[in-house]
CSV table of C-alpha atoms in Angstrom, one decimal:
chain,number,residue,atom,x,y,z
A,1,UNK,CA,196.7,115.2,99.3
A,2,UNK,CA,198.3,115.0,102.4
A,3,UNK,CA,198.3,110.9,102.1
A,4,UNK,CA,199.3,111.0,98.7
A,5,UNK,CA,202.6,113.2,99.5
A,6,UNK,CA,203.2,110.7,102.4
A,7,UNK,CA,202.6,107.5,100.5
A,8,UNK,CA,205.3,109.1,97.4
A,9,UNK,CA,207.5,109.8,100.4
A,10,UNK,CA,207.5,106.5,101.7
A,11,UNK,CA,208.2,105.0,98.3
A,12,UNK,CA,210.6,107.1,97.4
A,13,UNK,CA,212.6,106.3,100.5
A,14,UNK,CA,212.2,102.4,99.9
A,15,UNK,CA,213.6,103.2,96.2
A,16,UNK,CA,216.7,104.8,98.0
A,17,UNK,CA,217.3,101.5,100.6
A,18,UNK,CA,216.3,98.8,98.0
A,19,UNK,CA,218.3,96.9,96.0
A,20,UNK,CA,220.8,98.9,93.3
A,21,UNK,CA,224.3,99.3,93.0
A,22,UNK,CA,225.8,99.7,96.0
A,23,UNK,CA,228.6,102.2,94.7
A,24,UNK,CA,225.8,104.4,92.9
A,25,UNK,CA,225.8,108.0,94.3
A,26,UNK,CA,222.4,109.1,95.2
A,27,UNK,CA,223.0,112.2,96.7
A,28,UNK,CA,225.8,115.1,96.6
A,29,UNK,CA,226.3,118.4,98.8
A,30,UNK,CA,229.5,120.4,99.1
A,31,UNK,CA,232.0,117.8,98.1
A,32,UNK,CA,229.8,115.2,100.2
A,33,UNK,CA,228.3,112.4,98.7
A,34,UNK,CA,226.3,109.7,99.8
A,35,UNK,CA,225.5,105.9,97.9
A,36,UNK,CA,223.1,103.3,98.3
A,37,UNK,CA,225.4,101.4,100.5
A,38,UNK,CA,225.7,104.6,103.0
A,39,UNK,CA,221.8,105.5,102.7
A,40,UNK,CA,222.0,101.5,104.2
A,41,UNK,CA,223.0,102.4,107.2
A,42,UNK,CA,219.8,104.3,108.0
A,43,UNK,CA,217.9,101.3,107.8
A,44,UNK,CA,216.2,99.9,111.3
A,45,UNK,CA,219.0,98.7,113.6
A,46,UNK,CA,222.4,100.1,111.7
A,47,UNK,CA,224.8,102.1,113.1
A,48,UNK,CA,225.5,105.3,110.7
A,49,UNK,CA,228.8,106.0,109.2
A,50,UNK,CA,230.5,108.4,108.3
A,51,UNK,CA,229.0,109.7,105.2
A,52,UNK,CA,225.5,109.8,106.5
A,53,UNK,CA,226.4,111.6,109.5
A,54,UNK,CA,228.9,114.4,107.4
A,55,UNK,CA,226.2,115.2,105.0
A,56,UNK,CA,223.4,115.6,107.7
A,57,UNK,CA,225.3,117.8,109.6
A,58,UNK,CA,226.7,119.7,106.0
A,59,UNK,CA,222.4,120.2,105.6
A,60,UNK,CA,222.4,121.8,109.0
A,61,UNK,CA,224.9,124.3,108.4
A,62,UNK,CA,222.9,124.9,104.9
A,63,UNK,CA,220.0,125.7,106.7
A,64,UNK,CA,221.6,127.8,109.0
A,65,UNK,CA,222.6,130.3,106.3
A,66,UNK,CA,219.0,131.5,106.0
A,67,UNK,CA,217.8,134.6,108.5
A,68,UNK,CA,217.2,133.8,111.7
A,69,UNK,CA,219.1,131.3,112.3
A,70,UNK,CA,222.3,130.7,114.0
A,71,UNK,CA,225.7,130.6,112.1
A,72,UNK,CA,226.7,126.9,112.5
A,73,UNK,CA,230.2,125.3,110.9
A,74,UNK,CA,230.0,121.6,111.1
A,75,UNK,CA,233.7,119.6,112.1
A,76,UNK,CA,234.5,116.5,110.2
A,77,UNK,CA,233.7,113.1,112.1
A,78,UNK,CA,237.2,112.4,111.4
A,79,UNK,CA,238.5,115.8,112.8
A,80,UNK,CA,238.4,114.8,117.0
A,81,UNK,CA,240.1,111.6,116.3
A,82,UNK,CA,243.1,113.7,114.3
A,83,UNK,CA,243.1,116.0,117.0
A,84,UNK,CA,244.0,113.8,119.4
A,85,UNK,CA,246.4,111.3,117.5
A,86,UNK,CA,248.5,114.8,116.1
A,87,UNK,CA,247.1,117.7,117.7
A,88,UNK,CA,246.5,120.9,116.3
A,89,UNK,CA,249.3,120.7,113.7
A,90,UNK,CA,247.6,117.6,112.5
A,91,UNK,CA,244.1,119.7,112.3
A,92,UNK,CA,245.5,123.0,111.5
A,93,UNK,CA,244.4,123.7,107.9
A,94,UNK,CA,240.9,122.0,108.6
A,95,UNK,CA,239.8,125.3,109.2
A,96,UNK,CA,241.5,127.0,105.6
A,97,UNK,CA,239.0,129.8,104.6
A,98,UNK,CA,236.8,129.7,107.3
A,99,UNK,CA,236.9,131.9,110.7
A,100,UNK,CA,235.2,129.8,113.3
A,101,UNK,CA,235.3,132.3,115.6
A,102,UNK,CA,232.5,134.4,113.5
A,103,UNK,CA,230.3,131.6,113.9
A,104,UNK,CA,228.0,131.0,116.7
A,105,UNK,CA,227.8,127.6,117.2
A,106,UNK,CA,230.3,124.7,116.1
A,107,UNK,CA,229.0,121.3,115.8
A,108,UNK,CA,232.0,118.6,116.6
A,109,UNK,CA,230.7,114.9,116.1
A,110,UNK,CA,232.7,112.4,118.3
A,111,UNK,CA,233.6,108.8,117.4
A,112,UNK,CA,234.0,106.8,120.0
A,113,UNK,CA,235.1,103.2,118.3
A,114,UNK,CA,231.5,102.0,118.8
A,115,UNK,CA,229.4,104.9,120.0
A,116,UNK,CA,228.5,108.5,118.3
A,117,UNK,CA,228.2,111.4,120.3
A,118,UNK,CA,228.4,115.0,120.0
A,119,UNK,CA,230.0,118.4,121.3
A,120,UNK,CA,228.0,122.0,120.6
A,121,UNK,CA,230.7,125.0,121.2
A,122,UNK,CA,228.9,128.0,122.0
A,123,UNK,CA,231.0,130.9,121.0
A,124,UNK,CA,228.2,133.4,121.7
A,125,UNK,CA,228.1,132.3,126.0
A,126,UNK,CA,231.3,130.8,125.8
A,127,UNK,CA,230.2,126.9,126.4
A,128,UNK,CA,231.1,123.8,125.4
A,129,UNK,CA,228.4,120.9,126.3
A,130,UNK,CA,229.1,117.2,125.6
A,131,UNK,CA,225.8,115.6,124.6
A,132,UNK,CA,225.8,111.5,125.0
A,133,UNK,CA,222.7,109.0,124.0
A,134,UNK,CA,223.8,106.7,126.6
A,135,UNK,CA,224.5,109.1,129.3
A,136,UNK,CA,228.0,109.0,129.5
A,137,UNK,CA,230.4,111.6,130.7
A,138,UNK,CA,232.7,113.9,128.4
A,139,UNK,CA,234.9,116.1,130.4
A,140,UNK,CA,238.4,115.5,129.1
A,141,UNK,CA,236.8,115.6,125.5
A,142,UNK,CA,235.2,118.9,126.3
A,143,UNK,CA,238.7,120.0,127.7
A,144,UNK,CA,240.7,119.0,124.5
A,145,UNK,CA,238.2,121.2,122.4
A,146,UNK,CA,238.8,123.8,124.9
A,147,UNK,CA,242.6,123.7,124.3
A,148,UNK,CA,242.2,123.4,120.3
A,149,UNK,CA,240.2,126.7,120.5
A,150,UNK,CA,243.1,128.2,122.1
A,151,UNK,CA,245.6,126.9,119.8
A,152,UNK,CA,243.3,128.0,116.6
A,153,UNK,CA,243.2,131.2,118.4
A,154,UNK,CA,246.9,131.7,118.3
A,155,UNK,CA,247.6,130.2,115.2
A,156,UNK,CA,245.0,133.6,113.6
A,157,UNK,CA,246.7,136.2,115.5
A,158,UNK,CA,243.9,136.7,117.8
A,159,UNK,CA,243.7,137.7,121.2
A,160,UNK,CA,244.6,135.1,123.8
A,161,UNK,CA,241.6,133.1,124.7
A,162,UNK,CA,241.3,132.5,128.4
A,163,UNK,CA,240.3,129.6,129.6
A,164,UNK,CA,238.9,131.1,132.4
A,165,UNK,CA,236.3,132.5,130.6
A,166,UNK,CA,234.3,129.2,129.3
A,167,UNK,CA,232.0,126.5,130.8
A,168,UNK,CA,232.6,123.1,130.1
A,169,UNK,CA,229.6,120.7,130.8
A,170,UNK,CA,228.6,117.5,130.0
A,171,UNK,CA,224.8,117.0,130.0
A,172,UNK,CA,223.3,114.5,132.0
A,173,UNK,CA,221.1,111.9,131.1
A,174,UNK,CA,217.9,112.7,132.9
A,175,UNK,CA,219.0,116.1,130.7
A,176,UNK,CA,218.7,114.9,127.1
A,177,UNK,CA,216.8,112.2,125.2
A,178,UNK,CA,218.5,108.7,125.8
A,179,UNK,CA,218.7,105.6,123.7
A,180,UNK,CA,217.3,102.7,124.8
A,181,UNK,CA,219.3,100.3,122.6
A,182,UNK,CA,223.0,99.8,120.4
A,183,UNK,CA,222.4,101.0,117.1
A,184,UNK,CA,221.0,104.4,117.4
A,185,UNK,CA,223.8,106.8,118.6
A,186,UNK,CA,224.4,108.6,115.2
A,187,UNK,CA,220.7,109.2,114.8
A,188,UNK,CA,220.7,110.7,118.1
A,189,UNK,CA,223.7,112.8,117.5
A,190,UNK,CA,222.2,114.3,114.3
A,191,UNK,CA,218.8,115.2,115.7
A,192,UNK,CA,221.0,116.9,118.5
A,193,UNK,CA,222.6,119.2,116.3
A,194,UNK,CA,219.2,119.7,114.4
A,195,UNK,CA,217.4,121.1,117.2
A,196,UNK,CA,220.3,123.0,119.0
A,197,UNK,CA,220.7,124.4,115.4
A,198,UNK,CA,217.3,125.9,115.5
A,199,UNK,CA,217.1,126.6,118.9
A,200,UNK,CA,214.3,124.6,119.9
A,201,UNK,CA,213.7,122.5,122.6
A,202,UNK,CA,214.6,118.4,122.4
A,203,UNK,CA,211.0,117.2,121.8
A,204,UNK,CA,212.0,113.3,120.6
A,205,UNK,CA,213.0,110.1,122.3
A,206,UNK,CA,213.7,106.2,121.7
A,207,UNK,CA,210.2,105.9,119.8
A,208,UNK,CA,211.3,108.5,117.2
A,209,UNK,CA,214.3,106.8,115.9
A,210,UNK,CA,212.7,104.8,113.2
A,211,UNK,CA,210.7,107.4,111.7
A,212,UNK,CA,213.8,109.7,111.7
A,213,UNK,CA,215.9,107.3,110.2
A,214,UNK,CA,213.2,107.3,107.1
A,215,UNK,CA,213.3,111.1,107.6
A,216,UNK,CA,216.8,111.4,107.1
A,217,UNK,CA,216.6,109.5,103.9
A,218,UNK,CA,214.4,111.7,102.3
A,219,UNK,CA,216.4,114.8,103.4
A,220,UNK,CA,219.8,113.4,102.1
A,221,UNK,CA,218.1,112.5,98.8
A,222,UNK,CA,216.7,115.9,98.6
A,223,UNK,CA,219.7,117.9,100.1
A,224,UNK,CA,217.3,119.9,102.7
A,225,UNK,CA,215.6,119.2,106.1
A,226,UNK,CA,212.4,119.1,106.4
């Protein structure tokens, strides 16, 4: 039975990167939707946009509404790159009907031209750690997070948040899992936020990628991690 499952699984996720209309929508959460042409970025040696990487992280946060789990709320990928063209005017009503300061953990994906990586606030020890496949350094990103949190802060009539009060960190590579070639920086990203998410240790590297990418596939197209 076990084969079986795996074998429908596998075909079901060729179905979803075959040939079709590019434009057709295969998959729909929360406003989000996903086509064929963005389920192509998941194939073998493509960088993920946009879509793929919104809608993963949107499944995170679904999961994260069950017991036991930590309250997650998932930024836009196109909400750092706002934030730092208009500041938090620009970003200000991003947050309408939602108190991110009840959650626990806040998932902020970072698009840097031609690299993903990602940023994990902790509001529960007060941290904010940068989190980079290739090992690079996020200190003024982690800073500018820092100083939206104090602007949101004010803008809800809450109490001043002091700086003083938070640790800013970003992990180094001998830290975290590290990718070993150019095209899988989103994939990394998102399994980031899956495990922090569920508060288990990173247990993946390089090798993993491919099998993820087919992972992901089936959990778009079925609107649930596995």
């Amino acid at each position: 039975p076990c084969l079986l499952v795996l074998q429908a699984l596998q075909k079901e996720v060729r179905a979803a990167l075959g040939p079709g209309d590019p434009r057709e929508v295969l998959s729909s959460v929360c406003r989000l939707r996903v086509t064929r042409e963005d389920l192509g970025t998941l194939r073998e040696g493509q960088w993920l946009n946009d879509e793929v990487i919104n809608f993963y992280l949107q499944l995170v946060v679904e999961r994260s509404r069950k017991a036991g789990y930590p309250s997650v709320h998932a930024f836009s990928t196109f909400f750092y790159t706002k934030l730092l063209s208009g500041g938090h005017t620009a970003v200000r009503r991003w947050t309408k009907g939602v108190d991110i300061f009840q959650k626990d953990l806040l998932l902020v994906p970072i698009h840097l031209t031609v690299h993903w990586a990602l940023v994990v606030i902790d509001l529960r020890k007060k941290t904010i750690s940068y989190y980079d496949s290739l090992g690079q350094r996020g200190t003024k990103i982690c800073q500018t997070l820092l100083h939206y949190l104090q602007e949101e802060s004010r803008s809800k009539g809450a109490p001043e948040l002091a700086a003083s009060g938070w640790t800013l960190h970003s992990l180094e590579a001998s830290q975290i899992p590290q990718q070993r070639n150019q095209s899988d920086c989103g994939v990394f990203l998102c399994k980031y936020a899956e495990h922090l998410c569920r508060e288990t240790a990173f247990s993946f590297s390089q090798k993993h990628m491919d099998s993820f990418r087919k992972q992901m596939v089936w959990e778009i197209l079925h609107q649930r991690l596995l």
